[in-house]
Amino acid sequence: MHQQGMSESSSGRNTSSQICASDSSYCFNLSESHTRSALSRNRRFHPHSDSGISSLLPSDSFKFLTWHKVEQHDIQGSQLRCPRIREGPSTEELLFRQEECVSPARKRVLEKNKWETWLQENWEDCTNLNLSFQDLGDPYQVANFNRILRRLIRVETLWLVDNSLVDLSAIRLPRCRVLNMNKNHLTSFKQLPKIPQIQHLSLAENHIESLTGLSSLQRTPLESLMLKRNPCEFHQNYRKRVFSCLPNLKTLDGILKLPEDSSPPETNIFSQLCVIS
């Protein structure tokens, strides 16, 4: 299984490296000092992205390149910051699934290649990872995405922005402290992954309508929660209800806990009226 070509910020641990496209005579230097020149070259050679929209990103020329097929093929998964994983199954993978079409010798070679890829990915060693904007449009890609998430046993900071995610309740991220799942398709807190050590959680621009299931975060050290642009934000006594459910929460939607957020939500509107006899 493969992870697709990486963006320029995912070349390694803050080191300057050079990646050359196999089908072109030019290459991009990914250090900050050469960003402008890379942009100008991209305007000349790659004026449009695959969607037909004008793009100036130098990484466009590598977005269909598997990250472990680049020239620096000794790069490990734990060194990446923004790997691409949306590539579909390779021809070899499809042949491997059709066992009657593959010889035993060929099977052994493919199994060896898959094992080498598994070792190179070493997602278990990742502590900071950005898997946003993956454009997961195929069941194979979704399955591969979940396969990677299940290997993130040491990740502490994880970004999963704009991936059309619906349900990650089967995923466990035991050490994750910062999780950004903005702009997905979550409809309930019950669809969140298991995040027992979470401190900062961002779920803005999802489709969460009810606060039901929020109590699942009570036993976590959660300090800040972002729920902006979710339907639940318009519930009556929204802030009071959230802070009542999560008494250790310090910040909601970027605003520190206020004195009025500590009082229990009013259940009877008539209790606020003066009675004149």
PDB file of C-alpha atoms in Angstrom:
ATOM      1  CA  MET A   1       0.000   0.000   0.000  1.00  0.00           C
ATOM      2  CA  HIS A   2       1.261   3.447  -0.820  1.00  0.00           C
ATOM      3  CA  GLN A   3       1.048   6.976   0.468  1.00  0.00           C
ATOM      4  CA  GLN A   4       0.913   9.625  -2.229  1.00  0.00           C
ATOM      5  CA  GLY A   5       3.475  12.367  -2.898  1.00  0.00           C
ATOM      6  CA  MET A   6       4.135  14.702  -0.055  1.00  0.00           C
ATOM      7  CA  SER A   7       3.797  18.433   0.197  1.00  0.00           C
ATOM      8  CA  GLU A   8       6.821  20.629   0.580  1.00  0.00           C
ATOM      9  CA  SER A   9       6.408  20.836   4.359  1.00  0.00           C
ATOM     10  CA  SER A  10       6.637  17.064   4.743  1.00  0.00           C
ATOM     11  CA  SER A  11      10.132  16.423   3.428  1.00  0.00           C
ATOM     12  CA  GLY A  12      11.657  15.755   6.840  1.00  0.00           C
ATOM     13  CA  ARG A  13      12.627  17.224  10.155  1.00  0.00           C
ATOM     14  CA  ASN A  14      13.071  20.885   9.242  1.00  0.00           C
ATOM     15  CA  THR A  15      15.905  20.060   6.889  1.00  0.00           C
ATOM     16  CA  SER A  16      16.558  21.440   3.428  1.00  0.00           C
ATOM     17  CA  SER A  17      16.129  18.708   0.829  1.00  0.00           C
ATOM     18  CA  GLN A  18      15.725  18.582  -2.912  1.00  0.00           C
ATOM     19  CA  ILE A  19      13.167  16.478  -4.741  1.00  0.00           C
ATOM     20  CA  CYS A  20      13.225  16.007  -8.503  1.00  0.00           C
ATOM     21  CA  ALA A  21      10.192  15.004 -10.542  1.00  0.00           C
ATOM     22  CA  SER A  22      10.934  11.901 -12.602  1.00  0.00           C
ATOM     23  CA  ASP A  23       9.231  13.242 -15.713  1.00  0.00           C
ATOM     24  CA  SER A  24      10.757  16.717 -15.802  1.00  0.00           C
ATOM     25  CA  SER A  25      14.164  18.351 -16.020  1.00  0.00           C
ATOM     26  CA  TYR A  26      13.708  20.765 -13.155  1.00  0.00           C
ATOM     27  CA  CYS A  27      13.464  20.293  -9.414  1.00  0.00           C
ATOM     28  CA  PHE A  28      12.294  22.204  -6.387  1.00  0.00           C
ATOM     29  CA  ASN A  29      14.452  23.070  -3.412  1.00  0.00           C
ATOM     30  CA  LEU A  30      12.197  22.883  -0.379  1.00  0.00           C
ATOM     31  CA  SER A  31      14.117  25.265   1.848  1.00  0.00           C
ATOM     32  CA  GLU A  32      12.419  28.545   2.716  1.00  0.00           C
ATOM     33  CA  SER A  33      15.019  30.586   0.847  1.00  0.00           C
ATOM     34  CA  HIS A  34      13.958  29.066  -2.480  1.00  0.00           C
ATOM     35  CA  THR A  35      10.185  29.155  -2.043  1.00  0.00           C
ATOM     36  CA  ARG A  36       9.681  32.168  -4.303  1.00  0.00           C
ATOM     37  CA  SER A  37      11.723  30.750  -7.151  1.00  0.00           C
ATOM     38  CA  ALA A  38       9.797  27.478  -6.837  1.00  0.00           C
ATOM     39  CA  LEU A  39       6.539  29.383  -7.098  1.00  0.00           C
ATOM     40  CA  SER A  40       7.659  31.131 -10.258  1.00  0.00           C
ATOM     41  CA  ARG A  41       8.654  27.834 -11.837  1.00  0.00           C
ATOM     42  CA  ASN A  42       5.311  26.370 -10.901  1.00  0.00           C
ATOM     43  CA  ARG A  43       3.507  29.210 -12.646  1.00  0.00           C
ATOM     44  CA  ARG A  44       5.410  28.435 -15.796  1.00  0.00           C
ATOM     45  CA  PHE A  45       5.136  24.664 -15.875  1.00  0.00           C
ATOM     46  CA  HIS A  46       2.015  23.912 -13.797  1.00  0.00           C
ATOM     47  CA  PRO A  47      -0.479  26.760 -14.307  1.00  0.00           C
ATOM     48  CA  HIS A  48      -3.480  24.579 -13.457  1.00  0.00           C
ATOM     49  CA  SER A  49      -4.194  21.837 -10.992  1.00  0.00           C
ATOM     50  CA  ASP A  50      -6.056  18.662 -11.880  1.00  0.00           C
ATOM     51  CA  SER A  51      -9.315  20.347 -10.880  1.00  0.00           C
ATOM     52  CA  GLY A  52      -8.861  23.029 -13.542  1.00  0.00           C
ATOM     53  CA  ILE A  53      -8.359  25.723 -10.920  1.00  0.00           C
ATOM     54  CA  SER A  54      -5.256  27.859 -11.187  1.00  0.00           C
ATOM     55  CA  SER A  55      -2.707  26.801  -8.588  1.00  0.00           C
ATOM     56  CA  LEU A  56       0.653  28.202  -7.524  1.00  0.00           C
ATOM     57  CA  LEU A  57       1.683  25.438  -5.160  1.00  0.00           C
ATOM     58  CA  PRO A  58       5.093  23.906  -5.935  1.00  0.00           C
ATOM     59  CA  SER A  59       3.873  20.627  -4.451  1.00  0.00           C
ATOM     60  CA  ASP A  60       1.345  20.251  -7.282  1.00  0.00           C
ATOM     61  CA  SER A  61       3.943  18.545  -9.454  1.00  0.00           C
ATOM     62  CA  PHE A  62       4.437  15.882  -6.771  1.00  0.00           C
ATOM     63  CA  LYS A  63       0.859  15.307  -5.602  1.00  0.00           C
ATOM     64  CA  PHE A  64       0.528  12.085  -7.606  1.00  0.00           C
ATOM     65  CA  LEU A  65       3.960  10.826  -6.581  1.00  0.00           C
ATOM     66  CA  THR A  66       4.159   8.187  -3.864  1.00  0.00           C
ATOM     67  CA  TRP A  67       6.286   9.622  -1.075  1.00  0.00           C
ATOM     68  CA  HIS A  68       8.526   6.563  -0.785  1.00  0.00           C
ATOM     69  CA  LYS A  69       9.250   6.659  -4.546  1.00  0.00           C
ATOM     70  CA  VAL A  70      10.989  10.024  -4.397  1.00  0.00           C
ATOM     71  CA  GLU A  71      14.743  10.183  -4.839  1.00  0.00           C
ATOM     72  CA  GLN A  72      15.342  10.292  -1.091  1.00  0.00           C
ATOM     73  CA  HIS A  73      13.660   6.938  -0.628  1.00  0.00           C
ATOM     74  CA  ASP A  74      15.193   6.435   2.822  1.00  0.00           C
ATOM     75  CA  ILE A  75      12.702   8.910   4.323  1.00  0.00           C
ATOM     76  CA  GLN A  76      10.624   7.321   7.076  1.00  0.00           C
ATOM     77  CA  GLY A  77       6.958   7.934   7.773  1.00  0.00           C
ATOM     78  CA  SER A  78       7.763   9.462  11.156  1.00  0.00           C
ATOM     79  CA  GLN A  79       9.808  12.163   9.398  1.00  0.00           C
ATOM     80  CA  LEU A  80       6.854  13.407   7.372  1.00  0.00           C
ATOM     81  CA  ARG A  81       4.497  16.159   8.399  1.00  0.00           C
ATOM     82  CA  CYS A  82       1.929  16.166   5.575  1.00  0.00           C
ATOM     83  CA  PRO A  83       2.021  12.848   3.684  1.00  0.00           C
ATOM     84  CA  ARG A  84      -0.507  12.140   0.948  1.00  0.00           C
ATOM     85  CA  ILE A  85      -2.381   8.855   1.156  1.00  0.00           C
ATOM     86  CA  ARG A  86      -5.118   9.224  -1.456  1.00  0.00           C
ATOM     87  CA  GLU A  87      -3.456   7.099  -4.138  1.00  0.00           C
ATOM     88  CA  GLY A  88      -5.546   4.142  -5.318  1.00  0.00           C
ATOM     89  CA  PRO A  89      -4.352   0.521  -5.352  1.00  0.00           C
ATOM     90  CA  SER A  90      -1.382  -0.123  -7.588  1.00  0.00           C
ATOM     91  CA  THR A  91      -1.441  -2.570 -10.480  1.00  0.00           C
ATOM     92  CA  GLU A  92       0.592  -5.000  -8.390  1.00  0.00           C
ATOM     93  CA  GLU A  93      -1.864  -4.707  -5.517  1.00  0.00           C
ATOM     94  CA  LEU A  94      -4.794  -5.437  -7.823  1.00  0.00           C
ATOM     95  CA  LEU A  95      -2.977  -8.439  -9.269  1.00  0.00           C
ATOM     96  CA  PHE A  96      -2.146  -9.662  -5.787  1.00  0.00           C
ATOM     97  CA  ARG A  97      -5.858  -9.691  -4.925  1.00  0.00           C
ATOM     98  CA  GLN A  98      -6.494 -11.962  -7.899  1.00  0.00           C
ATOM     99  CA  GLU A  99      -4.546 -14.895  -6.504  1.00  0.00           C
ATOM    100  CA  GLU A 100      -5.195 -17.144  -9.470  1.00  0.00           C
ATOM    101  CA  CYS A 101      -3.407 -14.637 -11.731  1.00  0.00           C
ATOM    102  CA  VAL A 102      -0.224 -14.393  -9.668  1.00  0.00           C
ATOM    103  CA  SER A 103       2.459 -17.025  -9.423  1.00  0.00           C
ATOM    104  CA  PRO A 104       3.696 -18.136  -5.969  1.00  0.00           C
ATOM    105  CA  ALA A 105       7.086 -16.538  -6.643  1.00  0.00           C
ATOM    106  CA  ARG A 106       5.429 -13.260  -7.576  1.00  0.00           C
ATOM    107  CA  LYS A 107       3.298 -13.427  -4.435  1.00  0.00           C
ATOM    108  CA  ARG A 108       6.408 -13.704  -2.281  1.00  0.00           C
ATOM    109  CA  VAL A 109       7.917 -10.655  -3.983  1.00  0.00           C
ATOM    110  CA  LEU A 110       4.751  -8.631  -3.459  1.00  0.00           C
ATOM    111  CA  GLU A 111       4.515  -9.695   0.182  1.00  0.00           C
ATOM    112  CA  LYS A 112       8.129  -8.661   0.707  1.00  0.00           C
ATOM    113  CA  ASN A 113       7.456  -5.270  -0.905  1.00  0.00           C
ATOM    114  CA  LYS A 114       4.434  -4.741   1.329  1.00  0.00           C
ATOM    115  CA  TRP A 115       6.476  -5.600   4.413  1.00  0.00           C
ATOM    116  CA  GLU A 116       9.246  -3.193   3.386  1.00  0.00           C
ATOM    117  CA  THR A 117       6.652  -0.473   2.859  1.00  0.00           C
ATOM    118  CA  TRP A 118       5.154  -1.213   6.288  1.00  0.00           C
ATOM    119  CA  LEU A 119       8.553  -0.817   7.932  1.00  0.00           C
ATOM    120  CA  GLN A 120       9.327   2.379   6.044  1.00  0.00           C
ATOM    121  CA  GLU A 121       6.027   3.968   6.968  1.00  0.00           C
ATOM    122  CA  ASN A 122       6.664   3.362  10.697  1.00  0.00           C
ATOM    123  CA  TRP A 123       3.627   5.425  11.673  1.00  0.00           C
ATOM    124  CA  GLU A 124       3.998   4.070  15.202  1.00  0.00           C
ATOM    125  CA  ASP A 125       6.873   6.509  15.733  1.00  0.00           C
ATOM    126  CA  CYS A 126       4.970   9.629  14.591  1.00  0.00           C
ATOM    127  CA  THR A 127       4.322  12.247  17.249  1.00  0.00           C
ATOM    128  CA  ASN A 128       3.153  15.133  15.008  1.00  0.00           C
ATOM    129  CA  LEU A 129       1.234  14.478  11.808  1.00  0.00           C
ATOM    130  CA  ASN A 130      -1.001  16.379   9.404  1.00  0.00           C
ATOM    131  CA  LEU A 131      -3.328  14.193   7.315  1.00  0.00           C
ATOM    132  CA  SER A 132      -5.613  17.008   6.158  1.00  0.00           C
ATOM    133  CA  PHE A 133      -7.156  17.597   2.725  1.00  0.00           C
ATOM    134  CA  GLN A 134      -6.699  14.006   1.575  1.00  0.00           C
ATOM    135  CA  ASP A 135      -9.651  13.991  -0.859  1.00  0.00           C
ATOM    136  CA  LEU A 136     -10.688  10.453   0.062  1.00  0.00           C
ATOM    137  CA  GLY A 137     -13.016   9.513  -2.770  1.00  0.00           C
ATOM    138  CA  ASP A 138     -12.515   5.757  -3.004  1.00  0.00           C
ATOM    139  CA  PRO A 139     -13.174   2.936  -0.484  1.00  0.00           C
ATOM    140  CA  TYR A 140      -9.566   1.793  -0.892  1.00  0.00           C
ATOM    141  CA  GLN A 141      -8.335   5.245   0.115  1.00  0.00           C
ATOM    142  CA  VAL A 142     -10.633   5.371   3.141  1.00  0.00           C
ATOM    143  CA  ALA A 143      -9.474   1.921   4.244  1.00  0.00           C
ATOM    144  CA  ASN A 144      -5.838   2.938   3.836  1.00  0.00           C
ATOM    145  CA  PHE A 145      -6.503   6.143   5.789  1.00  0.00           C
ATOM    146  CA  ASN A 146      -8.028   4.178   8.686  1.00  0.00           C
ATOM    147  CA  ARG A 147      -5.158   1.693   8.542  1.00  0.00           C
ATOM    148  CA  ILE A 148      -2.711   4.545   9.146  1.00  0.00           C
ATOM    149  CA  LEU A 149      -4.816   6.026  11.959  1.00  0.00           C
ATOM    150  CA  ARG A 150      -4.801   2.679  13.774  1.00  0.00           C
ATOM    151  CA  ARG A 151      -0.991   2.734  13.735  1.00  0.00           C
ATOM    152  CA  LEU A 152      -0.717   6.178  15.363  1.00  0.00           C
ATOM    153  CA  ILE A 153      -0.156   4.878  18.871  1.00  0.00           C
ATOM    154  CA  ARG A 154       2.293   7.668  19.822  1.00  0.00           C
ATOM    155  CA  VAL A 155       0.902  10.658  17.956  1.00  0.00           C
ATOM    156  CA  GLU A 156       0.388  13.714  20.173  1.00  0.00           C
ATOM    157  CA  THR A 157      -0.659  16.341  17.627  1.00  0.00           C
ATOM    158  CA  LEU A 158      -2.889  15.270  14.737  1.00  0.00           C
ATOM    159  CA  TRP A 159      -4.666  17.332  12.078  1.00  0.00           C
ATOM    160  CA  LEU A 160      -7.482  15.702  10.079  1.00  0.00           C
ATOM    161  CA  VAL A 161      -9.030  18.789   8.492  1.00  0.00           C
ATOM    162  CA  ASP A 162     -11.445  18.568   5.545  1.00  0.00           C
ATOM    163  CA  ASN A 163     -11.377  14.819   4.902  1.00  0.00           C
ATOM    164  CA  SER A 164     -15.159  14.184   4.748  1.00  0.00           C
ATOM    165  CA  LEU A 165     -14.806  11.986   7.841  1.00  0.00           C
ATOM    166  CA  VAL A 166     -18.031  10.510   9.200  1.00  0.00           C
ATOM    167  CA  ASP A 167     -17.166   8.049  11.973  1.00  0.00           C
ATOM    168  CA  LEU A 168     -13.835   7.327  13.677  1.00  0.00           C
ATOM    169  CA  SER A 169     -15.285   5.667  16.777  1.00  0.00           C
ATOM    170  CA  ALA A 170     -13.312   2.484  16.001  1.00  0.00           C
ATOM    171  CA  ILE A 171     -10.011   4.399  16.137  1.00  0.00           C
ATOM    172  CA  ARG A 172      -8.008   4.846  19.332  1.00  0.00           C
ATOM    173  CA  LEU A 173      -5.363   7.564  19.714  1.00  0.00           C
ATOM    174  CA  PRO A 174      -4.001   6.831  23.211  1.00  0.00           C
ATOM    175  CA  ARG A 175      -1.497   9.728  23.410  1.00  0.00           C
ATOM    176  CA  CYS A 176      -3.197  12.388  21.318  1.00  0.00           C
ATOM    177  CA  ARG A 177      -3.315  15.746  23.096  1.00  0.00           C
ATOM    178  CA  VAL A 178      -4.197  18.035  20.176  1.00  0.00           C
ATOM    179  CA  LEU A 179      -6.747  16.925  17.578  1.00  0.00           C
ATOM    180  CA  ASN A 180      -8.104  19.126  14.787  1.00  0.00           C
ATOM    181  CA  MET A 181     -11.079  17.648  12.910  1.00  0.00           C
ATOM    182  CA  ASN A 182     -12.505  20.848  11.451  1.00  0.00           C
ATOM    183  CA  LYS A 183     -14.569  20.750   8.249  1.00  0.00           C
ATOM    184  CA  ASN A 184     -15.643  17.111   8.304  1.00  0.00           C
ATOM    185  CA  HIS A 185     -19.041  15.384   8.347  1.00  0.00           C
ATOM    186  CA  LEU A 186     -19.351  14.438  12.013  1.00  0.00           C
ATOM    187  CA  THR A 187     -22.914  14.502  13.329  1.00  0.00           C
ATOM    188  CA  SER A 188     -22.323  13.326  16.902  1.00  0.00           C
ATOM    189  CA  PHE A 189     -19.674  13.279  19.606  1.00  0.00           C
ATOM    190  CA  LYS A 190     -20.103   9.514  19.605  1.00  0.00           C
ATOM    191  CA  GLN A 191     -18.289   9.425  16.260  1.00  0.00           C
ATOM    192  CA  LEU A 192     -15.057  10.766  17.735  1.00  0.00           C
ATOM    193  CA  PRO A 193     -12.041   8.481  18.104  1.00  0.00           C
ATOM    194  CA  LYS A 194     -11.014   7.315  21.562  1.00  0.00           C
ATOM    195  CA  ILE A 195      -8.840  10.176  22.872  1.00  0.00           C
ATOM    196  CA  PRO A 196      -8.248   9.641  26.622  1.00  0.00           C
ATOM    197  CA  GLN A 197      -5.409  12.210  26.838  1.00  0.00           C
ATOM    198  CA  ILE A 198      -6.973  14.984  24.743  1.00  0.00           C
ATOM    199  CA  GLN A 199      -6.341  18.569  25.886  1.00  0.00           C
ATOM    200  CA  HIS A 200      -7.279  20.633  22.827  1.00  0.00           C
ATOM    201  CA  LEU A 201     -10.065  19.497  20.493  1.00  0.00           C
ATOM    202  CA  SER A 202     -11.312  21.394  17.453  1.00  0.00           C
ATOM    203  CA  LEU A 203     -14.521  20.283  15.708  1.00  0.00           C
ATOM    204  CA  ALA A 204     -15.528  23.496  13.930  1.00  0.00           C
ATOM    205  CA  GLU A 205     -17.629  23.328  10.772  1.00  0.00           C
ATOM    206  CA  ASN A 206     -19.033  19.843  11.217  1.00  0.00           C
ATOM    207  CA  HIS A 207     -22.711  18.814  11.422  1.00  0.00           C
ATOM    208  CA  ILE A 208     -23.058  18.173  15.168  1.00  0.00           C
ATOM    209  CA  GLU A 209     -26.638  19.014  16.115  1.00  0.00           C
ATOM    210  CA  SER A 210     -26.889  17.657  19.665  1.00  0.00           C
ATOM    211  CA  LEU A 211     -24.656  17.830  22.721  1.00  0.00           C
ATOM    212  CA  THR A 212     -25.538  14.208  23.449  1.00  0.00           C
ATOM    213  CA  GLY A 213     -22.358  12.203  23.850  1.00  0.00           C
ATOM    214  CA  LEU A 214     -20.319  15.165  25.062  1.00  0.00           C
ATOM    215  CA  SER A 215     -20.088  13.452  28.433  1.00  0.00           C
ATOM    216  CA  SER A 216     -17.661  10.956  26.867  1.00  0.00           C
ATOM    217  CA  LEU A 217     -15.024  13.687  27.237  1.00  0.00           C
ATOM    218  CA  GLN A 218     -15.613  14.182  30.978  1.00  0.00           C
ATOM    219  CA  ARG A 219     -12.803  11.857  32.027  1.00  0.00           C
ATOM    220  CA  THR A 220     -10.243  13.488  29.745  1.00  0.00           C
ATOM    221  CA  PRO A 221      -7.967  16.452  30.596  1.00  0.00           C
ATOM    222  CA  LEU A 222      -9.737  18.559  27.945  1.00  0.00           C
ATOM    223  CA  GLU A 223      -8.961  22.276  28.350  1.00  0.00           C
ATOM    224  CA  SER A 224     -10.217  23.859  25.129  1.00  0.00           C
ATOM    225  CA  LEU A 225     -13.009  22.903  22.743  1.00  0.00           C
ATOM    226  CA  MET A 226     -13.942  24.464  19.408  1.00  0.00           C
ATOM    227  CA  LEU A 227     -17.491  23.895  18.150  1.00  0.00           C
ATOM    228  CA  LYS A 228     -18.017  26.967  15.978  1.00  0.00           C
ATOM    229  CA  ARG A 229     -20.298  26.605  12.958  1.00  0.00           C
ATOM    230  CA  ASN A 230     -22.015  23.475  14.233  1.00  0.00           C
ATOM    231  CA  PRO A 231     -25.825  23.431  14.617  1.00  0.00           C
ATOM    232  CA  CYS A 232     -25.457  22.751  18.357  1.00  0.00           C
ATOM    233  CA  GLU A 233     -23.960  26.233  18.747  1.00  0.00           C
ATOM    234  CA  PHE A 234     -27.453  27.708  18.399  1.00  0.00           C
ATOM    235  CA  HIS A 235     -29.001  25.733  21.251  1.00  0.00           C
ATOM    236  CA  GLN A 236     -30.413  27.734  24.141  1.00  0.00           C
ATOM    237  CA  ASN A 237     -27.908  28.032  26.996  1.00  0.00           C
ATOM    238  CA  TYR A 238     -25.287  26.460  24.729  1.00  0.00           C
ATOM    239  CA  ARG A 239     -22.236  27.623  26.685  1.00  0.00           C
ATOM    240  CA  LYS A 240     -23.770  26.833  30.079  1.00  0.00           C
ATOM    241  CA  ARG A 241     -24.667  23.342  28.966  1.00  0.00           C
ATOM    242  CA  VAL A 242     -21.185  22.624  27.629  1.00  0.00           C
ATOM    243  CA  PHE A 243     -19.401  23.910  30.734  1.00  0.00           C
ATOM    244  CA  SER A 244     -21.882  22.096  32.968  1.00  0.00           C
ATOM    245  CA  CYS A 245     -21.049  18.840  31.217  1.00  0.00           C
ATOM    246  CA  LEU A 246     -17.294  19.564  31.160  1.00  0.00           C
ATOM    247  CA  PRO A 247     -16.507  21.391  34.432  1.00  0.00           C
ATOM    248  CA  ASN A 248     -12.743  21.274  33.803  1.00  0.00           C
ATOM    249  CA  LEU A 249     -13.046  23.006  30.422  1.00  0.00           C
ATOM    250  CA  LYS A 250     -11.283  26.386  30.323  1.00  0.00           C
ATOM    251  CA  THR A 251     -12.021  27.674  26.811  1.00  0.00           C
ATOM    252  CA  LEU A 252     -14.980  27.208  24.469  1.00  0.00           C
ATOM    253  CA  ASP A 253     -14.892  28.508  20.897  1.00  0.00           C
ATOM    254  CA  GLY A 254     -11.823  30.593  21.681  1.00  0.00           C
ATOM    255  CA  ILE A 255     -13.469  32.385  24.645  1.00  0.00           C
ATOM    256  CA  LEU A 256     -12.328  31.792  28.198  1.00  0.00           C
ATOM    257  CA  LYS A 257     -14.866  30.523  30.708  1.00  0.00           C
ATOM    258  CA  LEU A 258     -16.902  33.455  32.026  1.00  0.00           C
ATOM    259  CA  PRO A 259     -18.618  33.739  35.429  1.00  0.00           C
ATOM    260  CA  GLU A 260     -22.049  33.432  33.800  1.00  0.00           C
ATOM    261  CA  ASP A 261     -20.935  30.178  32.160  1.00  0.00           C
ATOM    262  CA  SER A 262     -20.581  28.549  35.569  1.00  0.00           C
ATOM    263  CA  SER A 263     -24.193  28.920  36.645  1.00  0.00           C
ATOM    264  CA  PRO A 264     -26.423  25.944  35.846  1.00  0.00           C
ATOM    265  CA  PRO A 265     -28.623  26.389  32.755  1.00  0.00           C
ATOM    266  CA  GLU A 266     -32.122  27.584  33.492  1.00  0.00           C
ATOM    267  CA  THR A 267     -34.684  24.875  32.935  1.00  0.00           C
ATOM    268  CA  ASN A 268     -37.768  27.000  33.505  1.00  0.00           C
ATOM    269  CA  ILE A 269     -38.114  30.367  31.815  1.00  0.00           C
ATOM    270  CA  PHE A 270     -40.828  31.442  34.291  1.00  0.00           C
ATOM    271  CA  SER A 271     -38.320  31.288  37.140  1.00  0.00           C
ATOM    272  CA  GLN A 272     -36.786  34.484  35.765  1.00  0.00           C
ATOM    273  CA  LEU A 273     -40.066  36.464  35.920  1.00  0.00           C
ATOM    274  CA  CYS A 274     -41.189  38.639  38.800  1.00  0.00           C
ATOM    275  CA  VAL A 275     -44.518  37.605  40.293  1.00  0.00           C
ATOM    276  CA  ILE A 276     -46.732  40.596  41.166  1.00  0.00           C
ATOM    277  CA  SER A 277     -49.573  39.776  43.549  1.00  0.00           C
TER     278      SER A 277
END
